[in-house]
Amino acid sequence: MFLSMFIPSPGSPGRNIDVCLRPLIDELTQLWSSRALTYDISRKHNFVMRAALMWTINDFPAYGMVSGWSTHGKLVCPYCMENNKAFMLTNGGKASFFDCHHHFLPLNHRYRKNKKDFFVGRVKKDVAPLHLSDEELLNVALEYGDIVFGLQSGKQKFPGFDLTHNWVKRSIFWELPYWKTNLLHHNLDVMHIEKNVFENIFNTVMDVKGKTKDNIKARLDVALFCNRKNMELVCNGSRVAKPRASFVLEKNAQLLVYKWLKSLCFPDGHASNISRLVNTEECRLYGMKSHDCHVFMQTLISLAFHDLLPKGI
């Protein structure tokens, strides 16, 4: 097994990544159909080698580059595709998937009829969208013609883009004769995603200024889409107050968490020295690597917040 890694440049190649992948695809096609005479050093003789690409491993933005389905906008989900239920936040200005996946639940699940804790007044009756087979997915991809790579490639858009589909190109991997039979085409790099999830959770619970997701715009959107009166902004004359949420720690509790992190010691090789990344004066964490975030999410998060947050949280 060979693990091939591709690092294009400091800038993102976007859909032009196919230009860099062309030599790889040509060699993989040769190794599948024509094969290659190879020397086996352990047995001291030649043999005919065949090779196949099992899948790619990438983060979510790179998923859009290699798959041809853009991971930006409302139609980002490569599973639901044009059937997803995302909507634009009025004040946040971003696509939101809040309460958009209840159609994957059983028809009798209590969350489907919950009009209070999720999207106000909404009852979910629809079912999950059908997942396209590899043959169907290939037929859809073949409908989109070739694009011209280079400086102008980013300006080319197929009709209906961001409205009925998110296709930006036909992926070069479909040229492989066996690609349509692969059960899995693209893997997501969990460590990248886990780092983003950790930072969003930690910065929100610790109310880190400029990093928390519990901001003024979020509270304005909560008033529009949710039935959570205790989360709405309070106007007092010309001043607007943001009530503290139940999932946000008070200042003294935040300081306790940072002091606890400052005193942590791990077995050799388990994690980096997280205590060096803690600034108790500014109440901030600096320089957390992906593996440090993994250790925190898997082990430390329940210990850090267990006695400081309400039981339900």
Protein backbone atom coordinates (compact mmCIF):
# COMPACT_ATOMS: atom_id res chain seq x y z
CA MET A 1 0.00 0.00 0.00
CA PHE A 2 1.26 3.45 -0.94
CA LEU A 3 0.02 6.63 0.73
CA SER A 4 0.44 9.47 -1.76
CA MET A 5 0.38 12.99 -0.34
CA PHE A 6 -0.15 16.12 -2.41
CA ILE A 7 0.91 19.60 -1.20
CA PRO A 8 0.31 22.03 -4.10
CA SER A 9 1.48 25.43 -2.78
CA PRO A 10 0.68 28.00 -0.10
CA GLY A 11 -2.39 28.98 -2.16
CA SER A 12 -5.38 26.76 -2.87
CA PRO A 13 -5.40 25.28 -6.40
CA GLY A 14 -9.21 25.05 -6.46
CA ARG A 15 -10.61 23.11 -9.38
CA ASN A 16 -7.20 23.40 -11.09
CA ILE A 17 -6.00 20.56 -8.86
CA ASP A 18 -6.85 18.22 -11.77
CA VAL A 19 -3.85 19.63 -13.67
CA CYS A 20 -1.55 18.46 -10.88
CA LEU A 21 -3.33 15.11 -10.64
CA ARG A 22 -3.04 14.34 -14.37
CA PRO A 23 0.33 12.42 -14.08
CA LEU A 24 -1.08 10.37 -11.20
CA ILE A 25 -4.25 9.45 -13.12
CA ASP A 26 -2.22 8.47 -16.21
CA GLU A 27 0.03 6.19 -14.17
CA LEU A 28 -2.91 4.65 -12.28
CA THR A 29 -4.67 3.93 -15.57
CA GLN A 30 -1.53 2.26 -16.88
CA LEU A 31 -1.07 0.22 -13.68
CA TRP A 32 -4.67 -1.03 -13.92
CA SER A 33 -4.96 -1.84 -17.61
CA SER A 34 -1.45 -2.32 -19.04
CA ARG A 35 0.21 -3.31 -15.74
CA ALA A 36 3.92 -2.85 -15.08
CA LEU A 37 6.84 -5.25 -14.86
CA THR A 38 8.27 -4.91 -11.35
CA TYR A 39 11.18 -6.51 -9.48
CA ASP A 40 10.46 -8.21 -6.15
CA ILE A 41 13.55 -7.67 -3.99
CA SER A 42 12.48 -10.30 -1.41
CA ARG A 43 11.91 -13.13 -3.92
CA LYS A 44 14.60 -12.03 -6.37
CA HIS A 45 12.44 -12.18 -9.48
CA ASN A 46 10.16 -10.02 -11.63
CA PHE A 47 6.38 -9.96 -11.49
CA VAL A 48 3.58 -8.07 -13.23
CA MET A 49 2.15 -5.45 -10.88
CA ARG A 50 -1.35 -3.98 -10.96
CA ALA A 51 -2.45 -1.08 -8.76
CA ALA A 52 -5.69 0.68 -7.86
CA LEU A 53 -6.55 3.87 -6.01
CA MET A 54 -8.81 3.07 -3.07
CA TRP A 55 -9.83 6.60 -2.04
CA THR A 56 -8.58 10.08 -1.24
CA ILE A 57 -8.13 11.52 2.25
CA ASN A 58 -8.73 15.25 2.60
CA ASP A 59 -10.40 17.96 4.64
CA PHE A 60 -13.76 19.38 3.59
CA PRO A 61 -12.49 22.23 1.34
CA ALA A 62 -10.22 19.78 -0.51
CA TYR A 63 -13.22 17.45 -0.83
CA GLY A 64 -14.75 20.04 -3.15
CA MET A 65 -11.57 20.18 -5.23
CA VAL A 66 -11.23 16.44 -5.81
CA SER A 67 -14.91 15.48 -6.06
CA GLY A 68 -16.15 18.30 -8.29
CA TRP A 69 -19.01 19.14 -5.87
CA SER A 70 -18.37 22.56 -4.32
CA THR A 71 -18.34 22.69 -0.52
CA HIS A 72 -19.41 26.35 -0.37
CA GLY A 73 -22.88 27.84 -0.15
CA LYS A 74 -26.21 26.27 0.81
CA LEU A 75 -25.77 23.07 -1.20
CA VAL A 76 -22.49 22.02 0.42
CA CYS A 77 -23.63 18.61 1.66
CA PRO A 78 -22.32 15.97 -0.79
CA TYR A 79 -24.82 13.44 0.55
CA CYS A 80 -28.09 15.41 0.45
CA MET A 81 -26.90 17.44 -2.57
CA GLU A 82 -29.81 19.52 -3.95
CA ASN A 83 -32.20 17.98 -1.38
CA ASN A 84 -30.61 19.55 1.69
CA LYS A 85 -32.60 21.91 3.91
CA ALA A 86 -29.97 24.56 4.63
CA PHE A 87 -31.06 28.19 4.90
CA MET A 88 -29.32 31.56 5.15
CA LEU A 89 -29.16 33.22 8.55
CA THR A 90 -30.77 36.65 8.39
CA ASN A 91 -28.20 38.38 10.60
CA GLY A 92 -25.27 35.95 10.52
CA GLY A 93 -25.27 35.95 6.72
CA LYS A 94 -24.08 32.33 6.54
CA ALA A 95 -25.70 29.07 5.50
CA SER A 96 -27.04 27.18 8.51
CA PHE A 97 -27.92 23.49 8.90
CA PHE A 98 -29.78 24.03 12.17
CA ASP A 99 -32.62 21.48 12.46
CA CYS A 100 -31.96 20.27 8.90
CA HIS A 101 -31.19 16.59 9.51
CA HIS A 102 -34.26 15.34 11.35
CA HIS A 103 -35.46 13.66 8.16
CA PHE A 104 -32.77 11.02 8.83
CA LEU A 105 -34.52 10.06 12.10
CA PRO A 106 -37.19 7.32 12.37
CA LEU A 107 -40.69 8.57 11.51
CA ASN A 108 -41.87 8.12 15.11
CA HIS A 109 -38.88 9.91 16.71
CA ARG A 110 -39.92 12.53 19.26
CA TYR A 111 -37.58 15.16 17.81
CA ARG A 112 -39.65 15.27 14.61
CA LYS A 113 -42.68 16.71 16.47
CA ASN A 114 -40.72 18.97 18.82
CA LYS A 115 -41.82 22.53 17.94
CA LYS A 116 -40.11 24.19 20.90
CA ASP A 117 -36.48 23.09 21.24
CA PHE A 118 -35.61 23.26 17.53
CA PHE A 119 -36.97 25.38 14.67
CA VAL A 120 -40.03 27.10 16.12
CA GLY A 121 -43.35 25.67 14.91
CA ARG A 122 -41.79 23.11 12.55
CA VAL A 123 -42.83 19.45 12.35
CA LYS A 124 -40.64 17.12 10.28
CA LYS A 125 -42.60 14.70 8.10
CA ASP A 126 -40.27 14.15 5.14
CA VAL A 127 -37.86 11.23 4.84
CA ALA A 128 -34.16 11.12 4.07
CA PRO A 129 -33.15 11.70 0.42
CA LEU A 130 -32.16 8.68 -1.63
CA HIS A 131 -28.42 8.19 -1.93
CA LEU A 132 -27.27 8.00 -5.54
CA SER A 133 -25.60 4.78 -6.64
CA ASP A 134 -22.15 4.99 -8.24
CA GLU A 135 -23.64 4.47 -11.70
CA GLU A 136 -26.20 7.24 -11.12
CA LEU A 137 -23.53 9.55 -9.75
CA LEU A 138 -21.33 8.90 -12.79
CA ASN A 139 -24.23 9.63 -15.16
CA VAL A 140 -24.84 12.94 -13.38
CA ALA A 141 -21.13 13.85 -13.53
CA LEU A 142 -21.01 13.04 -17.24
CA GLU A 143 -23.70 15.63 -17.91
CA TYR A 144 -21.22 18.38 -17.08
CA GLY A 145 -18.73 19.02 -19.84
CA ASP A 146 -15.04 19.80 -19.73
CA ILE A 147 -13.81 23.09 -18.32
CA VAL A 148 -10.75 25.14 -19.28
CA PHE A 149 -8.17 25.18 -16.51
CA GLY A 150 -6.07 28.21 -15.71
CA LEU A 151 -6.73 31.77 -14.58
CA GLN A 152 -10.26 31.78 -16.01
CA SER A 153 -11.33 28.42 -14.57
CA GLY A 154 -12.82 29.96 -11.42
CA LYS A 155 -15.23 32.09 -13.48
CA GLN A 156 -16.80 29.15 -15.32
CA LYS A 157 -20.13 28.03 -13.89
CA PHE A 158 -22.66 25.50 -15.09
CA PRO A 159 -26.30 26.67 -15.35
CA GLY A 160 -28.17 26.26 -12.07
CA PHE A 161 -25.04 26.37 -9.90
CA ASP A 162 -25.87 27.05 -6.22
CA LEU A 163 -29.58 26.74 -7.05
CA THR A 164 -30.17 23.18 -8.24
CA HIS A 165 -26.64 21.75 -7.94
CA ASN A 166 -23.11 22.53 -6.76
CA TRP A 167 -21.12 20.85 -9.56
CA VAL A 168 -18.08 22.84 -10.70
CA LYS A 169 -16.45 20.13 -12.84
CA ARG A 170 -16.39 16.43 -13.67
CA SER A 171 -13.76 14.96 -11.34
CA ILE A 172 -10.67 13.57 -13.04
CA PHE A 173 -10.98 10.41 -10.92
CA TRP A 174 -13.94 9.26 -13.02
CA GLU A 175 -11.42 8.50 -15.77
CA LEU A 176 -10.21 5.53 -13.75
CA PRO A 177 -12.05 2.46 -15.13
CA TYR A 178 -12.80 1.07 -11.65
CA TRP A 179 -13.69 4.35 -9.87
CA LYS A 180 -17.45 3.88 -10.39
CA THR A 181 -17.30 0.54 -8.55
CA ASN A 182 -15.50 1.87 -5.46
CA LEU A 183 -17.74 1.78 -2.39
CA LEU A 184 -16.05 4.90 -1.02
CA HIS A 185 -14.51 7.66 -3.12
CA HIS A 186 -13.34 10.29 -0.64
CA ASN A 187 -12.44 10.14 3.05
CA LEU A 188 -12.62 13.15 5.34
CA ASP A 189 -9.58 13.89 7.51
CA VAL A 190 -11.17 13.65 10.96
CA MET A 191 -8.31 15.43 12.75
CA HIS A 192 -8.90 18.68 10.83
CA ILE A 193 -12.63 18.57 11.51
CA GLU A 194 -12.12 17.66 15.16
CA LYS A 195 -9.82 20.65 15.63
CA ASN A 196 -12.47 23.01 14.23
CA VAL A 197 -15.19 21.46 16.41
CA PHE A 198 -12.99 21.71 19.51
CA GLU A 199 -12.14 25.38 18.91
CA ASN A 200 -15.80 26.30 18.38
CA ILE A 201 -16.97 24.46 21.51
CA PHE A 202 -14.13 25.61 23.77
CA ASN A 203 -14.19 29.26 22.63
CA THR A 204 -17.97 29.41 23.05
CA VAL A 205 -18.06 27.79 26.51
CA MET A 206 -15.14 29.94 27.66
CA ASP A 207 -16.66 33.06 26.04
CA VAL A 208 -13.43 33.98 24.22
CA LYS A 209 -13.84 37.46 22.76
CA GLY A 210 -13.90 37.45 18.96
CA LYS A 211 -13.90 33.62 18.85
CA THR A 212 -17.20 32.63 20.49
CA LYS A 213 -20.13 31.62 18.30
CA ASP A 214 -22.51 33.08 20.89
CA ASN A 215 -22.38 36.62 19.54
CA ILE A 216 -24.90 39.42 18.96
CA LYS A 217 -25.79 38.28 15.43
CA ALA A 218 -26.38 34.74 16.68
CA ARG A 219 -28.73 36.01 19.40
CA LEU A 220 -30.69 38.04 16.82
CA ASP A 221 -31.10 34.91 14.68
CA VAL A 222 -32.15 32.88 17.73
CA ALA A 223 -35.05 35.31 18.24
CA LEU A 224 -36.14 34.75 14.61
CA PHE A 225 -35.90 30.97 14.35
CA CYS A 226 -36.13 29.57 17.89
CA ASN A 227 -38.44 29.67 20.89
CA ARG A 228 -35.78 30.49 23.49
CA LYS A 229 -36.82 33.66 25.28
CA ASN A 230 -34.00 33.38 27.80
CA MET A 231 -31.48 33.71 24.94
CA GLU A 232 -32.90 36.85 23.35
CA LEU A 233 -31.21 40.23 23.70
CA VAL A 234 -32.54 42.61 26.35
CA CYS A 235 -32.92 46.26 25.35
CA ASN A 236 -32.54 48.83 28.13
CA GLY A 237 -32.91 52.25 26.59
CA SER A 238 -30.00 52.75 24.20
CA ARG A 239 -28.10 49.77 25.60
CA VAL A 240 -28.46 46.14 24.55
CA ALA A 241 -27.57 43.38 27.02
CA LYS A 242 -26.80 39.77 26.12
CA PRO A 243 -28.01 37.41 28.88
CA ARG A 244 -25.43 34.79 29.80
CA ALA A 245 -26.26 31.44 28.23
CA SER A 246 -26.37 28.27 30.35
CA PHE A 247 -23.53 26.76 28.28
CA VAL A 248 -21.15 29.69 28.98
CA LEU A 249 -18.94 29.68 32.07
CA GLU A 250 -18.63 32.63 34.41
CA LYS A 251 -15.25 34.36 34.77
CA ASN A 252 -14.23 32.61 37.99
CA ALA A 253 -15.14 29.20 36.51
CA GLN A 254 -13.13 30.01 33.36
CA LEU A 255 -10.10 30.82 35.49
CA LEU A 256 -10.46 27.48 37.30
CA VAL A 257 -10.36 25.63 33.97
CA TYR A 258 -7.26 27.49 32.77
CA LYS A 259 -5.45 26.90 36.09
CA TRP A 260 -6.34 23.21 35.88
CA LEU A 261 -4.97 23.01 32.33
CA LYS A 262 -1.83 24.81 33.49
CA SER A 263 -1.19 22.04 36.05
CA LEU A 264 -1.74 19.08 33.69
CA CYS A 265 0.95 16.49 33.04
CA PHE A 266 0.65 13.67 30.49
CA PRO A 267 2.51 10.38 29.98
CA ASP A 268 5.43 10.70 27.60
CA GLY A 269 4.21 10.68 23.99
CA HIS A 270 0.51 10.97 24.86
CA ALA A 271 0.23 14.67 24.01
CA SER A 272 2.32 17.81 23.87
CA ASN A 273 2.84 19.89 26.99
CA ILE A 274 -0.54 21.67 26.98
CA SER A 275 0.37 23.57 30.15
CA ARG A 276 2.80 25.64 28.07
CA LEU A 277 -0.06 26.69 25.78
CA VAL A 278 -2.14 28.20 28.59
CA ASN A 279 -2.09 31.91 29.43
CA THR A 280 -3.94 32.30 32.74
CA GLU A 281 -3.58 36.11 32.74
CA GLU A 282 -5.33 36.56 29.39
CA CYS A 283 -7.48 33.42 29.83
CA ARG A 284 -6.52 32.05 26.40
CA LEU A 285 -5.09 28.92 24.80
CA TYR A 286 -2.38 29.39 22.17
CA GLY A 287 -0.85 27.05 19.59
CA MET A 288 -3.09 24.01 20.03
CA LYS A 289 -2.16 21.39 17.42
CA SER A 290 -4.60 18.93 15.86
CA HIS A 291 -3.52 16.08 18.14
CA ASP A 292 -3.80 18.28 21.23
CA CYS A 293 -7.38 19.12 20.22
CA HIS A 294 -8.01 15.40 19.70
CA VAL A 295 -6.79 14.59 23.22
CA PHE A 296 -8.93 17.38 24.66
CA MET A 297 -12.07 16.27 22.80
CA GLN A 298 -11.61 12.58 23.64
CA THR A 299 -10.41 12.85 27.24
CA LEU A 300 -10.28 16.29 28.83
CA ILE A 301 -13.52 18.02 27.80
CA SER A 302 -15.78 15.99 30.11
CA LEU A 303 -13.32 16.44 33.00
CA ALA A 304 -12.94 20.18 32.43
CA PHE A 305 -16.63 21.08 32.26
CA HIS A 306 -18.34 18.27 34.21
CA ASP A 307 -18.75 20.08 37.53
CA LEU A 308 -18.97 23.61 36.12
CA LEU A 309 -21.80 23.34 33.58
CA PRO A 310 -25.42 22.28 34.25
CA LYS A 311 -26.08 18.55 34.03
CA GLY A 312 -28.09 18.84 30.83
CA ILE A 313 -25.28 20.68 29.07
